[in-house]
Each structure stands twice: as structure tokens, then as C-alpha cells.
Short mmCIF file of C-alpha atoms in Angstrom, two decimals:
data_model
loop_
_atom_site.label_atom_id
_atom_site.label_comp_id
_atom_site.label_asym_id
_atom_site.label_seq_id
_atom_site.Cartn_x
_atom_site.Cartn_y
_atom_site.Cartn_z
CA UNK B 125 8.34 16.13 45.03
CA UNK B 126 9.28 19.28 43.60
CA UNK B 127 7.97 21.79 41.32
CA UNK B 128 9.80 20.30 37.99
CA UNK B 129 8.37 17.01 38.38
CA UNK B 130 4.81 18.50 39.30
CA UNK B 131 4.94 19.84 36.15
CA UNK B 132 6.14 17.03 34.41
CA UNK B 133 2.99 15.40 35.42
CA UNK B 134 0.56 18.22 35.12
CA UNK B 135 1.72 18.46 31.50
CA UNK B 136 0.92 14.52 30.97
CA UNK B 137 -2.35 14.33 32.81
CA UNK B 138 -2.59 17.74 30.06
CA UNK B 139 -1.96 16.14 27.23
CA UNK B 140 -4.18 12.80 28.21
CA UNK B 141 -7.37 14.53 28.83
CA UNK B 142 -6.66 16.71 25.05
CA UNK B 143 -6.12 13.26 23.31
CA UNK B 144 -9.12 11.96 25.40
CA UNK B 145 -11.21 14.81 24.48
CA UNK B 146 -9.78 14.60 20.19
CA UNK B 147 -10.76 10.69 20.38
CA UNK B 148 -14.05 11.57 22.22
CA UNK B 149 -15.06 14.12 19.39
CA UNK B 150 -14.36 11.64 16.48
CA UNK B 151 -16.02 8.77 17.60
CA UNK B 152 -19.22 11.48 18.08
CA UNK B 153 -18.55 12.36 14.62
CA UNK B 154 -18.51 8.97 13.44
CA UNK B 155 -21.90 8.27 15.47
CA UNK B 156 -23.43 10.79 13.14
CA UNK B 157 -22.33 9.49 10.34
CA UNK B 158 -19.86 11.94 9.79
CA UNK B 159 -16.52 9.91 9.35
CA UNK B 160 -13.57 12.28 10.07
CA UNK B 161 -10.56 11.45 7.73
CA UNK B 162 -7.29 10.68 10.08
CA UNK B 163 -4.53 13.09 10.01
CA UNK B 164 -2.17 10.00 9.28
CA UNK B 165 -1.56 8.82 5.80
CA UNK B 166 -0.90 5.19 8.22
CA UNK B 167 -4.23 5.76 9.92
CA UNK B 168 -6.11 6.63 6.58
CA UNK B 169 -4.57 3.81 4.71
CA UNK B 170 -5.36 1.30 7.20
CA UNK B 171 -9.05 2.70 7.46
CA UNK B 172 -9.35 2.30 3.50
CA UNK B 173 -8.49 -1.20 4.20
CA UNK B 174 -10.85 -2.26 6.64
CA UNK B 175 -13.46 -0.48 4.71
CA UNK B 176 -12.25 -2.78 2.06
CA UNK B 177 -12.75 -5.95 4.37
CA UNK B 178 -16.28 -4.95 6.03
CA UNK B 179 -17.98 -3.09 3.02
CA UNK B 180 -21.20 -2.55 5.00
CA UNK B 181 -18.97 0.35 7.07
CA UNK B 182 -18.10 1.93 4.31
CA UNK B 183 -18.84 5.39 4.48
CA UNK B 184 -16.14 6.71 2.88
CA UNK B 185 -14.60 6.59 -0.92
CA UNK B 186 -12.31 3.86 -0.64
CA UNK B 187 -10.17 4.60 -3.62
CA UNK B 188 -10.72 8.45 -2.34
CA UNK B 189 -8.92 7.57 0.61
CA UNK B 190 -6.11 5.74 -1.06
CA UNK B 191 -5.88 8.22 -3.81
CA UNK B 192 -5.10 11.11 -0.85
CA UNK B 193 -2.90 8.13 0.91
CA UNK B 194 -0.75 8.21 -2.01
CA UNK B 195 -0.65 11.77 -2.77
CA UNK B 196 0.75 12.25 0.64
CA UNK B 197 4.23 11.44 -0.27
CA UNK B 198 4.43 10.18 2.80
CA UNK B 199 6.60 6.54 2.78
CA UNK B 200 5.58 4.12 2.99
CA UNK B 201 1.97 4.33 3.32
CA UNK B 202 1.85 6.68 -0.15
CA UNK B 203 3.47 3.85 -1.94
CA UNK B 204 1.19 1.17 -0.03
CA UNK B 205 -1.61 3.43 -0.58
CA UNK B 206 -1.06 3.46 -4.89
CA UNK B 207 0.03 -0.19 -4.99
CA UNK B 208 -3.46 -1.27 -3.24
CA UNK B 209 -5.69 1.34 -5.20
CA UNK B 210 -3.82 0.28 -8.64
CA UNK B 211 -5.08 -3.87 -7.85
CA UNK B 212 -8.44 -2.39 -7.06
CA UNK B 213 -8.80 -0.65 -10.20
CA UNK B 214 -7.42 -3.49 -12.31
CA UNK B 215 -9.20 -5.93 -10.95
CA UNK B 216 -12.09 -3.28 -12.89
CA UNK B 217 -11.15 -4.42 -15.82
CA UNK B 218 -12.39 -1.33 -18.07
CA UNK B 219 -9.95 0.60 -19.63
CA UNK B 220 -10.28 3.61 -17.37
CA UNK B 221 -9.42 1.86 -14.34
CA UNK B 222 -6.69 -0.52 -16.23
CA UNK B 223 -5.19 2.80 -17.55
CA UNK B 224 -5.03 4.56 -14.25
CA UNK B 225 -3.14 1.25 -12.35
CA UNK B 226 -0.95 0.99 -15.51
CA UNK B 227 -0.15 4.86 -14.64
CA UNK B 228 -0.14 3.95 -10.71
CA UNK B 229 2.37 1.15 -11.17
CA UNK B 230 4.50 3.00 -13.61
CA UNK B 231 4.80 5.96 -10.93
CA UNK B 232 5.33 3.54 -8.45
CA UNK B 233 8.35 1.30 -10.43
CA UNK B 234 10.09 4.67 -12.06
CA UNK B 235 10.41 5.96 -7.81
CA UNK B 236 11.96 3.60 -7.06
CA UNK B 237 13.23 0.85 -9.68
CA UNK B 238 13.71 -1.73 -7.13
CA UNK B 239 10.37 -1.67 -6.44
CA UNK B 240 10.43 -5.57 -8.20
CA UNK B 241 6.54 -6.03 -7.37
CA UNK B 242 5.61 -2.80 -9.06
CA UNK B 243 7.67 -3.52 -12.05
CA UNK B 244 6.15 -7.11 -12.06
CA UNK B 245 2.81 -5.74 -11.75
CA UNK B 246 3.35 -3.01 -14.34
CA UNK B 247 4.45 -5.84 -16.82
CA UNK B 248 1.64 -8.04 -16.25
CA UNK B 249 -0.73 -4.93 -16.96
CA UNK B 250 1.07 -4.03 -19.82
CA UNK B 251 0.80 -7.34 -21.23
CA UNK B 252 -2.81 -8.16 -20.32
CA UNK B 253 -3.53 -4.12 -22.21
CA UNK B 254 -1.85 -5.38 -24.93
CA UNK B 255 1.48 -3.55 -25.13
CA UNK B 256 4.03 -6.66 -25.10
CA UNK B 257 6.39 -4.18 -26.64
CA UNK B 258 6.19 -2.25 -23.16
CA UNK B 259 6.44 -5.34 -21.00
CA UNK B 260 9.30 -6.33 -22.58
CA UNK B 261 11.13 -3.03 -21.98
CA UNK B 262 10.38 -3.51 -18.41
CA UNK B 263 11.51 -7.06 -18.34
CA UNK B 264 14.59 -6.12 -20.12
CA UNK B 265 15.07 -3.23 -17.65
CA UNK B 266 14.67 -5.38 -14.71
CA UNK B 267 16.78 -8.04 -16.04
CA UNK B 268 19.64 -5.32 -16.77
CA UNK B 269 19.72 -4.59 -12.99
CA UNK B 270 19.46 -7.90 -11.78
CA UNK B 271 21.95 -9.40 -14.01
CA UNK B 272 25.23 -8.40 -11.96
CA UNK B 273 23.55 -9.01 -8.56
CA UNK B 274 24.47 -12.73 -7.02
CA UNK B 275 21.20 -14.70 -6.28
CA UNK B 276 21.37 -14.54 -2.88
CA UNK B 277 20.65 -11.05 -2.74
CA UNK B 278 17.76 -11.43 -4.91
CA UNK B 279 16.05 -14.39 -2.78
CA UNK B 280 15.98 -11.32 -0.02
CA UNK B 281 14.94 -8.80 -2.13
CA UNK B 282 10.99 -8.24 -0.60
CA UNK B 283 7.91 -9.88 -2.21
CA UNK B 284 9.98 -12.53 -4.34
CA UNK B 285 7.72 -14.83 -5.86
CA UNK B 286 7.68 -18.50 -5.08
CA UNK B 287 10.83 -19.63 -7.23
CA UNK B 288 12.50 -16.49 -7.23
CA UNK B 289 12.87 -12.91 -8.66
CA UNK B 290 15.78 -14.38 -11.16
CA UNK B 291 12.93 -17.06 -11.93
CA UNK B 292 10.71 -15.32 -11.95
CA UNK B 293 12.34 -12.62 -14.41
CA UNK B 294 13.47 -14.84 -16.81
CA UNK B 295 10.77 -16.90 -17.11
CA UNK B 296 8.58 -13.67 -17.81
CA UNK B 297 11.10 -12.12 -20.28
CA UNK B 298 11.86 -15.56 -22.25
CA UNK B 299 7.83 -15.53 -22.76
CA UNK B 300 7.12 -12.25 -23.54
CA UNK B 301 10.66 -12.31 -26.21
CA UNK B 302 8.91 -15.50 -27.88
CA UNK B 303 5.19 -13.59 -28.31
CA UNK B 304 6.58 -10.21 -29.52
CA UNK B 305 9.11 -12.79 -32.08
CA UNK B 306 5.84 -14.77 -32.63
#
């Protein structure tokens, strides 16, 4: 063997007993009670979500954690991040918290408007806050993109609801169109 591959393998062996040592010092952290936030927005996401699951573990801020998740910028776990800590805090139900997912979703659907389950969500909060004037801007928005697109590419567009986004669209805008006229 020569030298180069030597190397090659001294610099592995390296770089195993460094990631060793890095995992070694959290988990001692963590024995202390000292949780050490991941450098990941992935890794810090996914912890906020098993702290979710197993709430005697918690020992962290859950919606702390997703709140840095989403500042991250980092897709897709920032937009992951926002969409699970805006159902947290409506699931609240006081205005605080409704306000802030209302402002969560609204981020979420305006970055990217075919973001359908955002948009969805936002006009469900909007409606349940009140605002049917709102949710049916956001219908009629949604509906304005959708329109030209055949409905085959809408069954594939991600997180369609049972029947459909098309449905699912119309059924939401045709209801919300009868309140506001009501």
C-alpha cells in the first residue's frame, strides 16, 4: 500500500474518532440534563417532534425549537418546521396563538403559492377567526391558479385531500361565497 492510500485511511479513522468523540460529548450533555440543540434544522425539527410524541422527555421548548427550525430558511425543514408549530398553536385556540398560525400560514402560502395545504389551512383559520372576507380572497386566489391547470395535475399536486384539490377548492369557495352573500 502506498503512502496516498495510508492517508486516505488515516484521515477516515481521523474523522471517525472526532464524530465519535462530538456524539460522545452530547449524549454526556444530555445525561446532565443539558440538551444540546443540533446544528441541523432536519435534526432539530425531528427532535421537536419526538418531544412532541414522548412529552415526559421534553426538556426543551418545543415551539422554541420549531420557531428557530423555521427561521432557518433552510428548505424544507423551515417550512415543515412553521407548518407544524402553526397546528400546535391553533389547536390553542386563544387569539394569540390563532393569530400567530394565521401569520405562520400566511408566510408560509405567500412563499410559495402552491403551497395548497398552507393556503387551505390559512383559509380554514381565517374562517374559524372570523374573516370570511379573507378566506374568500384566498379561495378565489387559489381557484385563479388552478383554473387553467387540467385535473390530472392537480390529483398529483402533494397533500390533496380525499376528493381532490379541484374538490376540494370549489367546494370551500362555493361555501364560503354563500356565507359572505348570506
Amino acid at each position: 500500500a502506498g503512502p496516498s492510500m495510508i492517508n486516505g485511511i488515516i484521515e477516515h479513522n481521523h474523522t471517525d474518532v472526532v464524530s465519535t468523540l462530538l456524539v460522545a460529548l452530547r449524549c454526556a450533555a444530555h445525561v446532565r440534563g443539558r440538551g444540546v440543540a443540533p446544528p441541523h434544522p432536519a435534526d432539530a425539527y425531528r427532535l421537536a417532534l419526538h418531544f412532541e410524541r414522548h412529552p415526559g422527555l421534553a426538556d426543551g421548548d418545543i415551539d422554541g425549537m420549531l420557531r428557530k427550525t423555521a427561521a432557518t430558511a433552510r428548505l424544507p425543514w423551515s417550512r415543515h418546521a412553521a407548518r407544524r408549530l402553526a397546528t400546535r398553536l391553533a389547536r390553542r385556540g386563544d387569539p394569540v396563538s390563532r393569530a400567530e398560525a394565521t401569520q405562520l400560514l400566511e408566510h408560509l402560502w405567500r412563499g410559495d403559492p402552491w403551497d395548497l395545504r398552507a393556503a387551505r389551512s390559512l383559509a380554514i383559520a381565517l374562517q374559524r377567526r372570523g374573516d370570511r372576507g379573507a378566506a374568500l380572497r384566498v379561495c378565489e386566489e387559489v381557484m385563479a391558479r388552478l383554473r387553467p391547470l387540467p385535473r390530472s395535475t392537480l390529483d398529483r399536486i402533494r397533500g390533496a385531500p380525499r376528493h381532490g384539490w379541484a374538490d376540494d377548492w370549489e367546494r370551500r369557495l362555493s361555501r364560503l361565497a354563500r356565507t359572505q352573500a348570506g
